Short mmCIF file of C-alpha atoms in Angstrom, two decimals:
data_model
loop_
_atom_site.label_atom_id
_atom_site.label_comp_id
_atom_site.label_asym_id
_atom_site.label_seq_id
_atom_site.Cartn_x
_atom_site.Cartn_y
_atom_site.Cartn_z
CA MET G 1 -33.09 74.63 -20.37
CA THR G 2 -30.30 72.34 -21.52
CA GLY G 3 -27.13 72.97 -23.10
CA THR G 4 -26.95 76.63 -22.46
CA THR G 5 -23.66 78.26 -21.25
CA GLU G 6 -25.40 79.03 -17.94
CA ASP G 7 -26.59 75.46 -17.47
CA ARG G 8 -23.11 74.11 -18.22
CA ARG G 9 -21.64 76.67 -15.77
CA ARG G 10 -24.03 75.44 -13.10
CA ARG G 11 -23.26 71.75 -13.68
CA HIS G 12 -19.68 72.52 -13.77
CA ARG G 13 -19.87 74.35 -10.39
CA PHE G 14 -21.95 71.39 -8.88
CA GLU G 15 -19.41 68.75 -10.02
CA ARG G 16 -16.58 70.77 -8.81
CA LEU G 17 -18.24 71.23 -5.29
CA VAL G 18 -19.67 67.75 -4.94
CA GLY G 19 -17.39 65.44 -6.89
CA ALA G 20 -14.87 65.13 -4.10
CA LEU G 21 -17.49 64.74 -1.36
CA ARG G 22 -19.33 61.69 -2.61
CA GLN G 23 -17.30 59.46 -0.33
CA ASP G 24 -18.09 61.51 2.68
CA MET G 25 -21.68 61.62 1.82
CA TYR G 26 -22.09 57.86 1.37
CA ARG G 27 -20.30 56.82 4.41
CA TYR G 28 -22.12 59.30 6.46
CA ALA G 29 -25.45 58.03 5.02
CA PHE G 30 -24.39 54.46 5.69
CA TRP G 31 -23.56 54.90 9.31
CA LEU G 32 -26.85 56.98 9.89
CA SER G 33 -28.90 54.38 8.09
CA ARG G 34 -26.84 51.18 8.61
CA ASP G 35 -28.17 50.08 5.18
CA PRO G 36 -25.82 50.14 2.10
CA ALA G 37 -28.69 50.34 -0.32
CA LEU G 38 -30.59 52.96 1.60
CA ALA G 39 -27.30 54.95 1.90
CA GLU G 40 -27.13 54.85 -1.84
CA ASP G 41 -30.56 56.06 -2.26
CA VAL G 42 -30.07 58.81 0.47
CA VAL G 43 -27.11 60.13 -1.40
CA GLN G 44 -28.75 60.17 -4.64
CA GLU G 45 -31.67 62.10 -3.23
CA ALA G 46 -29.44 64.38 -1.37
CA MET G 47 -27.59 64.95 -4.58
CA MET G 48 -30.79 65.85 -6.34
CA ARG G 49 -31.81 68.31 -3.58
CA ALA G 50 -28.40 69.83 -3.60
CA TRP G 51 -28.57 70.25 -7.38
CA ARG G 52 -31.95 72.04 -7.08
CA SER G 53 -30.88 74.41 -4.28
CA LEU G 54 -27.36 74.85 -5.56
CA ASP G 55 -27.90 78.61 -6.18
CA ARG G 56 -28.56 79.16 -2.46
CA LEU G 57 -25.09 78.12 -1.65
CA ARG G 58 -23.21 81.30 -1.40
CA ASP G 59 -20.08 80.22 0.54
CA GLU G 60 -18.42 77.37 -1.35
CA GLY G 61 -16.36 76.82 1.79
CA ALA G 62 -19.40 75.41 3.49
CA ALA G 63 -20.23 73.15 0.73
CA ARG G 64 -19.23 69.99 2.79
CA GLN G 65 -21.43 70.91 5.81
CA TRP G 66 -24.23 71.93 3.52
CA LEU G 67 -24.29 68.47 1.71
CA LEU G 68 -23.88 66.42 4.87
CA THR G 69 -26.74 68.33 6.34
CA ILE G 70 -28.82 67.54 3.28
CA VAL G 71 -27.69 63.80 3.65
CA ARG G 72 -28.87 63.98 7.31
CA ARG G 73 -32.17 65.52 6.43
CA GLU G 74 -32.75 63.17 3.71
CA ASN G 75 -32.08 60.13 5.93
CA ALA G 76 -34.51 61.40 8.69
CA ARG G 77 -37.15 62.09 5.97
CA HIS G 78 -36.93 58.48 4.92
CA PHE G 79 -37.40 57.11 8.35
CA GLU G 80 -40.30 59.62 9.17
CA ARG G 81 -42.05 58.50 6.00
CA LYS G 82 -41.46 54.96 6.36
CA ARG G 83 -41.53 54.63 10.19
CA LEU G 84 -39.37 51.58 9.58
CA ASP G 85 -39.74 48.54 11.64
CA THR G 86 -37.07 48.30 14.42
CA VAL G 87 -33.92 47.20 12.93
CA ASP G 88 -32.67 43.93 14.43
CA VAL G 89 -28.87 44.31 14.75
CA ASP G 90 -28.35 40.83 14.49
CA ASP G 91 -30.34 40.62 11.35
CA LEU G 92 -28.53 43.70 10.13
CA THR G 93 -25.13 42.03 10.85
CA ARG G 94 -26.24 38.94 8.84
CA LYS G 95 -27.61 41.07 6.03
CA ASP G 96 -24.41 42.99 5.78
CA GLU G 97 -21.98 40.25 6.40
CA GLY G 98 -20.29 41.06 3.26
CA LEU G 99 -19.66 44.56 4.21
CA LEU G 100 -18.69 43.86 7.76
CA ALA G 101 -16.21 41.14 6.61
CA ASP G 102 -14.93 43.38 3.83
CA SER G 103 -11.76 44.55 5.52
CA HIS G 104 -9.95 41.28 5.77
CA ASP G 105 -9.05 42.31 9.25
CA THR G 106 -10.92 40.83 12.12
CA ASP G 107 -10.22 43.87 14.43
CA VAL G 108 -11.75 46.16 11.93
CA ASP G 109 -14.81 43.79 11.21
CA ASP G 110 -15.28 43.44 15.09
CA MET G 111 -15.06 47.18 15.56
CA ARG G 112 -17.80 47.53 12.70
CA ALA G 113 -20.14 45.25 14.36
CA ALA G 114 -19.71 46.97 17.57
CA LEU G 115 -20.33 50.32 15.89
CA LEU G 116 -23.60 48.95 14.39
CA GLU G 117 -24.75 48.10 17.76
CA LEU G 118 -24.18 51.56 19.19
CA PRO G 119 -27.35 53.72 19.71
CA ASP G 120 -27.78 56.20 16.94
CA ASP G 121 -27.20 59.12 19.21
CA TYR G 122 -23.79 57.96 20.12
CA ARG G 123 -22.76 56.63 16.80
CA GLU G 124 -23.40 59.77 14.84
CA PRO G 125 -21.10 62.17 16.73
CA LEU G 126 -18.36 59.67 16.44
CA VAL G 127 -18.81 59.34 12.85
CA LEU G 128 -18.74 63.07 12.40
CA GLN G 129 -15.50 63.38 14.53
CA VAL G 130 -13.46 60.38 13.54
CA LEU G 131 -14.62 59.85 9.89
CA LEU G 132 -15.43 63.47 8.77
CA GLY G 133 -13.01 65.42 11.05
CA TYR G 134 -15.62 67.62 12.66
CA THR G 135 -14.82 69.49 15.84
CA THR G 136 -17.17 69.08 18.71
CA GLU G 137 -18.48 72.59 18.06
CA GLU G 138 -19.31 71.70 14.50
CA ILE G 139 -20.90 68.35 15.58
CA ALA G 140 -23.14 70.29 18.00
CA GLY G 141 -24.14 72.54 15.09
CA VAL G 142 -25.00 69.66 12.74
CA MET G 143 -26.90 67.71 15.54
CA ASP G 144 -28.45 70.78 17.05
CA LEU G 145 -27.12 70.01 20.42
CA LYS G 146 -25.31 71.78 23.01
CA GLN G 147 -21.47 71.15 22.95
CA ALA G 148 -21.52 69.64 26.37
CA THR G 149 -24.05 66.96 25.31
CA VAL G 150 -21.79 66.18 22.23
CA LEU G 151 -18.86 65.69 24.60
CA THR G 152 -20.87 63.44 26.78
CA ARG G 153 -22.08 61.20 23.83
CA LEU G 154 -18.47 61.02 22.43
CA HIS G 155 -17.12 59.90 25.81
CA ARG G 156 -20.03 57.27 26.24
CA ALA G 157 -19.79 56.22 22.70
CA ARG G 158 -16.01 55.35 23.16
CA ASN G 159 -16.62 53.65 26.54
CA ARG G 160 -19.45 51.53 25.00
CA LEU G 161 -17.16 50.23 22.34
CA LYS G 162 -14.31 49.51 24.67
CA GLU G 163 -16.91 47.73 27.07
CA HIS G 164 -18.21 45.74 24.00
CA PHE G 165 -14.60 44.44 23.42
CA ALA G 166 -14.02 43.66 27.06
CA ALA G 167 -17.18 41.82 27.18
CA GLU G 168 -16.42 39.89 24.04
CA GLY G 169 -12.87 39.20 25.49
CA LEU G 170 -11.40 41.12 22.50
CA THR G 171 -8.84 43.68 22.38
CA ALA G 172 -9.17 46.81 20.42
CA ASP G 173 -6.33 48.61 21.61
CA GLU G 174 -3.40 46.15 21.31
CA MET C 1 -3.97 68.11 35.36
CA LEU C 2 -5.47 65.00 37.12
CA CYS C 3 -5.18 61.58 35.55
CA GLU C 4 -8.98 61.32 35.48
CA ASP C 5 -9.32 64.60 33.56
CA PHE C 6 -6.43 63.59 31.11
CA ARG C 7 -8.20 60.31 30.37
CA LYS C 8 -11.72 61.82 30.07
CA THR C 9 -10.37 64.38 27.56
CA LEU C 10 -8.74 61.54 25.57
CA ASP C 11 -12.05 59.61 25.52
CA VAL C 12 -13.81 62.71 23.86
CA ASP C 13 -11.07 63.27 21.36
CA PRO C 14 -7.84 61.25 21.52
CA GLY C 15 -6.40 63.56 18.82
CA ALA C 16 -6.95 66.74 20.66
CA ASP C 17 -3.88 68.83 21.69
CA PHE C 18 -5.04 70.15 24.82
CA PRO C 19 -2.99 72.39 27.16
CA GLY C 20 -0.85 70.24 29.43
CA ARG C 21 -1.28 67.06 27.48
CA ALA C 22 2.43 66.55 26.60
CA ALA C 23 3.61 67.45 30.11
CA HIS C 24 1.19 65.09 31.82
CA ALA C 25 2.03 62.14 29.66
CA ALA C 26 5.68 62.71 30.22
CA ALA C 27 5.19 62.79 33.96
CA CYS C 28 2.72 59.87 34.35
CA ASP C 29 3.56 56.55 32.71
CA ASP C 30 0.08 55.03 33.13
CA CYS C 31 -1.50 57.94 31.27
CA ALA C 32 1.20 57.86 28.64
CA ARG C 33 0.27 54.25 28.01
CA TYR C 34 -3.48 55.07 28.12
CA ALA C 35 -2.84 57.68 25.39
CA ALA C 36 -0.82 55.18 23.30
CA GLU C 37 -3.64 52.60 23.58
CA ALA C 38 -6.23 55.25 22.86
CA ALA C 39 -4.32 56.27 19.52
CA VAL C 40 -4.33 52.47 18.63
CA PHE C 41 -7.96 52.26 19.33
CA GLU C 42 -8.64 55.43 17.38
CA ARG C 43 -6.88 54.01 14.27
CA LYS C 44 -8.98 50.93 14.37
CA LEU C 45 -12.11 53.08 14.67
CA ALA C 46 -11.28 55.13 11.77
CA ALA C 47 -10.50 52.07 9.58
CA ALA C 48 -13.78 50.57 10.76
CA LEU C 49 -15.82 53.68 9.73
CA ALA C 50 -14.08 54.05 6.46
CA ILE C 51 -16.24 51.56 4.63
CA ASP C 52 -15.72 51.10 0.83
CA VAL C 53 -17.57 53.25 -1.32
CA PRO C 54 -19.42 52.01 -4.32
CA ASP C 55 -19.33 53.75 -7.75
CA LEU C 56 -22.42 55.79 -7.12
CA ASP C 57 -24.44 56.25 -10.22
CA ILE C 58 -25.64 59.78 -9.73
CA ARG C 59 -28.05 61.22 -12.14
CA LEU C 60 -28.81 64.72 -12.52
CA PRO C 61 -31.93 66.04 -14.48
CA ASP C 62 -31.32 67.65 -17.86
CA ASP C 63 -33.39 70.62 -16.54
CA PRO C 64 -32.38 72.13 -13.21
CA GLU C 65 -36.11 72.95 -12.65
CA GLU C 66 -37.05 69.33 -13.39
CA SER C 67 -39.84 67.88 -11.28
CA ASP C 68 -39.48 66.64 -7.71
CA VAL C 69 -36.95 64.11 -6.68
CA VAL C 70 -37.91 60.66 -7.44
CA SER C 71 -39.12 58.89 -4.45
CA LEU C 72 -36.99 56.33 -2.81
CA ASP C 73 -39.69 53.76 -3.13
CA ASP C 74 -39.79 54.34 -6.84
CA ARG C 75 -36.03 53.92 -7.08
CA ARG C 76 -36.02 50.86 -4.95
CA ALA C 77 -38.69 49.35 -7.37
CA ALA C 78 -36.52 50.31 -10.17
CA ARG C 79 -33.54 48.67 -8.58
CA ARG C 80 -35.43 45.40 -8.01
CA GLY C 81 -36.53 45.47 -11.78
CA THR C 82 -33.18 46.11 -13.20
CA GLY C 83 -30.68 44.60 -10.78
CA THR C 84 -27.84 46.40 -9.29
CA ARG C 85 -27.16 50.06 -9.69
CA TRP C 86 -23.42 49.74 -8.94
CA ARG C 87 -21.70 50.85 -12.06
CA GLY C 88 -18.53 52.37 -13.28
CA LEU C 89 -17.34 55.62 -11.92
CA PRO C 90 -19.45 58.48 -13.66
CA ALA C 91 -17.49 60.68 -15.83
CA TRP C 92 -18.47 63.70 -13.90
CA ALA C 93 -17.00 62.51 -10.79
CA GLY C 94 -13.50 62.22 -12.28
CA ILE C 95 -13.81 65.39 -13.95
CA ALA C 96 -14.97 67.07 -10.68
CA ALA C 97 -12.11 65.59 -8.74
CA ALA C 98 -9.73 66.95 -11.36
CA LEU C 99 -11.17 70.45 -11.41
CA VAL C 100 -11.68 70.71 -7.68
CA LEU C 101 -9.84 73.42 -5.75
CA GLY C 102 -7.64 74.36 -8.66
CA ILE C 103 -5.41 71.35 -8.37
CA ALA C 104 -2.62 71.35 -11.03
CA LEU C 105 -2.17 68.05 -12.75
CA VAL C 106 1.30 66.85 -13.78
CA LEU C 107 1.22 66.06 -17.41
CA GLY C 108 2.57 63.05 -18.92
CA PRO C 109 4.84 63.21 -22.05
CA GLY C 110 1.79 63.40 -24.41
CA GLY C 111 0.52 66.41 -22.49
CA ALA C 112 -2.36 64.34 -21.09
CA PRO C 113 -2.98 63.73 -17.53
CA GLN C 114 -1.18 60.56 -16.58
CA GLN C 115 -3.94 58.94 -14.50
CA PRO C 116 -7.22 60.21 -12.97
CA GLU C 117 -6.20 58.88 -9.77
CA PRO C 118 -3.61 61.34 -8.56
CA ALA C 119 -6.13 64.05 -9.29
CA ALA C 120 -8.61 62.35 -7.10
CA LEU C 121 -5.99 61.70 -4.45
CA ALA C 122 -5.03 65.40 -4.60
CA ALA C 123 -8.66 66.33 -4.13
CA GLU C 124 -9.04 64.06 -1.16
CA VAL C 125 -5.88 65.63 0.45
CA ILE C 126 -6.95 69.25 -0.13
CA ALA C 127 -10.29 68.36 1.16
CA HIS C 128 -8.91 67.02 4.38
CA MET C 129 -6.85 70.11 4.85
CA ARG C 130 -9.96 72.19 5.53
CA HIS C 131 -10.03 70.17 8.94
CA GLU C 132 -7.83 70.49 12.03
CA PRO C 133 -6.61 74.04 11.19
CA TYR C 134 -5.66 74.19 14.89
CA SER C 135 -2.77 71.69 13.92
CA ARG C 136 -1.05 74.24 11.87
CA VAL C 137 0.42 76.50 14.40
CA VAL C 138 4.10 77.66 15.02
CA THR C 139 5.23 75.94 18.23
CA SER C 140 8.12 74.38 19.79
CA GLU C 141 6.27 71.78 21.74
CA ALA C 142 7.02 68.37 20.17
CA VAL C 143 4.63 65.45 20.07
CA GLY C 144 5.63 62.83 22.70
CA ALA C 145 7.47 59.70 21.53
CA SER C 146 4.88 57.32 22.50
CA GLU C 147 2.04 59.27 20.99
CA LEU C 148 4.10 59.57 17.83
CA GLN C 149 4.84 55.98 17.64
CA GLY C 150 1.15 55.21 18.17
CA VAL C 151 0.14 57.23 15.14
CA LEU C 152 2.98 55.89 12.81
CA SER C 153 2.45 52.33 13.62
CA PRO C 154 1.56 50.08 11.81
CA ALA C 155 2.03 52.14 8.50
CA VAL C 156 5.54 53.40 9.07
CA SER C 157 8.62 51.43 10.36
CA ARG C 158 11.01 54.39 10.48
CA LEU C 159 10.60 58.14 10.86
CA ASP C 160 13.76 60.33 10.68
CA SER C 161 12.62 63.21 12.60
CA GLY C 162 16.18 64.58 12.79
CA ARG C 163 15.94 64.90 8.96
CA LEU C 164 12.33 65.91 8.94
CA GLY C 165 12.17 68.55 11.71
CA LEU C 166 10.24 69.06 14.93
CA VAL C 167 6.97 67.04 14.86
CA THR C 168 4.50 69.14 16.56
CA TYR C 169 1.16 67.23 15.74
CA ALA C 170 0.25 63.71 15.09
CA ARG C 171 -3.01 62.17 14.45
CA THR C 172 -4.61 59.34 12.46
CA CYS C 173 -6.84 60.36 9.71
CA PRO C 174 -8.71 58.76 6.93
CA ILE C 175 -7.68 59.35 3.27
CA ASN C 176 -9.50 57.44 0.64
CA GLY C 177 -10.80 55.23 3.34
CA ARG C 178 -7.58 54.39 4.87
CA PRO C 179 -6.31 55.55 8.15
CA VAL C 180 -2.98 57.41 7.59
CA PRO C 181 -0.61 59.28 9.83
CA HIS C 182 -1.21 63.03 9.57
CA LEU C 183 1.76 64.99 10.95
CA VAL C 184 2.78 68.70 11.31
CA VAL C 185 6.40 69.49 11.35
CA GLN C 186 7.90 72.94 11.90
CA GLY C 187 9.52 73.94 8.50
CA ALA C 188 11.85 76.69 7.78
CA ASP C 189 8.90 78.85 6.56
CA GLY C 190 6.26 77.78 8.95
CA PRO C 191 4.24 74.71 9.87
CA VAL C 192 4.15 71.86 6.97
CA THR C 193 1.47 69.26 7.15
CA LEU C 194 2.45 65.77 6.00
CA LEU C 195 0.08 62.90 5.07
CA LEU C 196 1.91 59.55 5.05
CA MET C 197 -0.05 57.44 2.64
CA PRO C 198 1.60 53.98 2.24
CA GLY C 199 -1.29 52.57 0.07
CA GLU C 200 -1.49 55.51 -2.29
CA LYS C 201 0.90 54.79 -5.10
CA ILE C 202 1.57 57.41 -7.65
CA GLU C 203 4.04 57.64 -10.54
CA ALA C 204 5.22 61.22 -10.36
CA PRO C 205 4.97 64.21 -8.15
CA VAL C 206 1.54 65.85 -8.05
CA PRO C 207 1.76 69.63 -7.30
CA LEU C 208 -1.08 71.00 -5.08
CA GLU C 209 -2.15 74.57 -5.48
CA GLY C 210 -5.33 76.38 -4.32
CA ASN C 211 -7.61 77.04 -1.29
CA GLY C 212 -4.83 78.84 0.52
CA PHE C 213 -2.47 75.82 0.24
CA HIS C 214 0.69 74.91 -1.68
CA GLY C 215 2.49 71.66 -1.73
CA VAL C 216 3.22 68.44 -3.51
CA ILE C 217 2.25 64.80 -3.23
CA LEU C 218 5.52 62.93 -3.65
CA PRO C 219 5.83 59.20 -4.80
CA VAL C 220 7.67 57.21 -2.05
CA GLY C 221 8.07 53.45 -2.80
CA ASP C 222 4.63 51.92 -2.96
CA GLY C 223 2.99 54.82 -1.38
CA SER C 224 3.00 58.65 -1.40
CA ILE C 225 3.51 61.54 1.13
CA ALA C 226 1.62 64.88 0.75
CA VAL C 227 3.64 67.92 1.91
CA ILE C 228 1.46 70.86 2.25
CA GLY C 229 2.07 74.40 3.61
CA GLU C 230 0.14 77.64 3.41
CA GLU C 231 0.10 79.42 0.17
CA GLY C 232 3.09 81.71 -0.19
CA ARG C 233 5.22 79.59 2.13
CA SER C 234 7.94 77.33 1.11
CA VAL C 235 7.68 73.60 1.88
CA GLU C 236 10.76 72.68 -0.09
CA ASP C 237 13.09 72.07 2.99
CA VAL C 238 10.58 69.50 4.32
CA ALA C 239 9.87 68.08 0.89
CA GLU C 240 13.49 67.57 0.15
CA GLY C 241 14.05 65.49 3.34
CA VAL C 242 10.75 63.54 3.66
CA ARG C 243 11.50 60.89 1.13
CA GLU C 244 14.71 59.95 3.06
CA ALA C 245 12.98 60.14 6.46
CA VAL C 246 10.29 57.53 6.21
CA ASP C 247 10.38 53.75 5.61
CA TRP C 248 7.01 52.02 5.07
CA ARG C 249 6.41 49.00 7.14
CA ILE C 250 4.68 47.42 4.26
#
């Protein structure tokens, strides 16, 4: 039913909860999928699912984690459905050259390229921690891992990035 | 604490304020240098992760019970047929940003909000405050000079901590896709969070209220500084001094 007070109230609630979280949802989706167009689709689909299940969200303070969990599931669903061909990082880098070179900062561009080469299992906890501000305990909850595993992956992720820069003869910390 | 443990902990979370961190860094030059380098690395990491976000064209069904979500394949086909879906910011996104968390807008002379951007910035700031609650503690343990410098550079060329107060937390955090220094200082009425945002220019102060927080975003040169405390606590002493305490590098 459209235009009713109840419907307007529901939309208002959705917009209030979700409006400020669009950026987080898109960035998370991008770093999960490594594909800007797919990230956009995943966010759209996640928004729709969130809209349909909005009434089940009782604790509005949990909206962020709720939405990001939906994004994560939507991304997984997509890959399960499509069983996508293995992504060639070199192809991806070329395809997303515009994105990777978007910062006008070669250090940042180099870091993005290195991040795209990280295994998914290492990249995701790093995104959740650095970009989204999650604690290791929260990351463990989102990824359904033990906290010790999260700590190990974060440690290895950073080391791999540093090794990448060392191998390339670049400096990411100067 | 052993150097190896210190460095391993930093590799897991360079912004963590773990017991003994400051004392070990003060006693070990190599580890202090490692921490400073880790802070620089972390800023670049945050900047790299904070990719630009397109204006998403989010469409909701007219009816909440409307049929299943359109498949990705269908939408991809639609995109191929109609070209790009990147469009202007949907009206609801701006409205949501304005409404989120009970933020009070500063009204212009005509009684209308001056710009949508300050509201969106305020929403981003308040959303960020949900994180790192452990930073907002009463403590007399100051952040080390090298660590603080690592967080401030390259955004800030000068921070007069004498005018500002004791800085007890420093970390680089993303706000609107930009890495910014996130500090906590000990104010007269409790811990006060500062977000130093050199790229977020506003024309007038933007009060922040709601979700248990109270504060203001102040215009400072070509940027702005958010000053936020807990609801019911005064941040005025910090807010009064902060404009004079910070110089942007750019």
